[in-house]
C-alpha cells in the first residue's frame, strides 16, 4: 500500500501539466514537485527551477525533499541516462534506462532492430559521408525521406520531392544543423495515415495505453512546417482489433524481445509512431515517453489512478492491474504563439484564463507559460492545450474552439481543423 507519496515530475510542457493534474487527484499523493514546471503545474505543485540536464543537482534536491517517486516526461534526460543515474543512487523512477531509450535517441539503433527482428518499416540505407549519400540519391526514386540520426525534436526529417531538395537536406544535416552528424538515414517514403500507439511497460509485462492521431504540420490541411504538434485526438479512427493484433505481433512484441535480448528491460511509456497503409502497420519511429499533445488528449480519458500505474511499473506488477478508460472522444487543440515554429515573442500577457467557465469535460493544460506576480505570461511556441471530451469528435472540437475564442488571446493562433480526417470526411 502506498500512502502520502511525494512525487517529482521532470519537464515543463503540456504533457507534464496533464500528468501533474492526474496525480494531483490521487489520494495516495501528498505533495508534488515539478522540475521546472510551468504556470499550470504551479497551481497544483511546487515548481523548482532546476536545470533538468544537471543530474547531480536533481539528485541532491530529491534526497533533501524525500521524494518517493520520480516521473520523467521528456526524452532528453531519458536518452542521457537519468533513470540509470537515479536508480543507481537509490531513487525510484518511472521511465526507461539509457540503452532502451536509444529507441528514440538513435534512428539507426531502431532501424537495426527492425532489420534483425523483421519489423515492418520503410526500406532504408545508412550513410557516413555526403558523397556516399548523394551517390545513392542519384539512383533513387522520389519523394524520399532523409533523416539526421539522434534527437532533433522532430526537426531532423526532410521529405524531399526531388534530387535538388534531397541534396540540400544532406548538406544541412552534414553541416551540423541538428548537431554533429556522423551518419544519415535515407528512407523510402511511406504512403498512408499516421497513428500514435502507446503502451506502458513494467519490464516484464505491458498494457496498451490507447491510440491517438496528432497533427504535426503548422497549417490547416496538414500543410507547412513540422512542429511539436498542433493538436491531437484519441482514440485513432484507424484502430480495430485486427490492426491492434498486427501492431502487437509485428512491431511491439519483437521490439520488446530485442530489448530483452540485449539483457535490458523496458520500463515506462513506449510510443510507436506508425504509418498505416492498407490496414498494415509500418514503424516510422519510436519515442520513449508519452507524446505531446497526445498525453494531454489521452490522460483525461483515464479512469484508473495514474499513481497505481506508475507504482505497478516500478514494482514489476503491471500484470495485475486492470487499466480502465472512459468511452468519450477526446480532442486537443494547441494554442500557439504567433510565428511558431519560426520566430515568436515570449512574455506576452494572457488575461482572462481564470474567467473561462470549464465544465467537467473541459481541460486546459499549460505548456509554454509562466507565472509572474500572479499573472500569466507566454513562455514558448506552444502555449496552452484545450482538451474537450464528448460523445463525438465534432462536438469536442466545437467546444475546444469555443473556449479558445472566449480566451481571445491576441498573440495566439491555432488550427481549427484538428481531427479533419475523422470529422469532415
Ligand atoms: P519522425 O521524426 O521520424 O517521426 O518524422 C517526422 C514526420 O515525418 C513523421 O511524423 C511523418 O509524418 C514523416 N515521415 C517520417 N518518415 C517517413 C516515411 N518513411 N514516409 C513518410 N513520411 C515519413
Ligand atoms: N506529438 C509528437 C511527439 O510527441 O513527438
Short mmCIF file of C-alpha atoms and ligand atoms in Angstrom, two decimals, residues 15 214 216 228-229 271 285 287 289-294, ligand 2:
data_model
loop_
_atom_site.label_atom_id
_atom_site.label_comp_id
_atom_site.label_asym_id
_atom_site.label_seq_id
_atom_site.Cartn_x
_atom_site.Cartn_y
_atom_site.Cartn_z
CA UNK A 15 2.38 16.64 -21.13
CA UNK A 214 -1.73 14.08 -33.98
CA UNK A 216 2.40 17.83 -36.74
CA UNK A 228 5.99 19.62 -31.94
CA UNK A 229 2.26 19.02 -32.54
CA UNK A 271 5.17 5.43 -28.15
CA UNK A 285 9.78 5.90 -35.26
CA UNK A 287 9.57 7.64 -28.72
CA UNK A 289 7.84 8.77 -23.49
CA UNK A 290 4.27 9.92 -23.90
CA UNK A 291 3.54 12.12 -26.89
CA UNK A 292 2.84 15.80 -26.55
CA UNK A 293 -0.05 16.71 -27.17
CA UNK A 294 -1.20 13.05 -27.20
N1 LIG B 2 3.32 14.60 -30.81
C1 LIG B 2 4.58 14.14 -31.25
C2 LIG B 2 5.56 13.90 -30.21
O1 LIG B 2 5.31 13.99 -29.03
O2 LIG B 2 6.69 13.56 -30.56
#
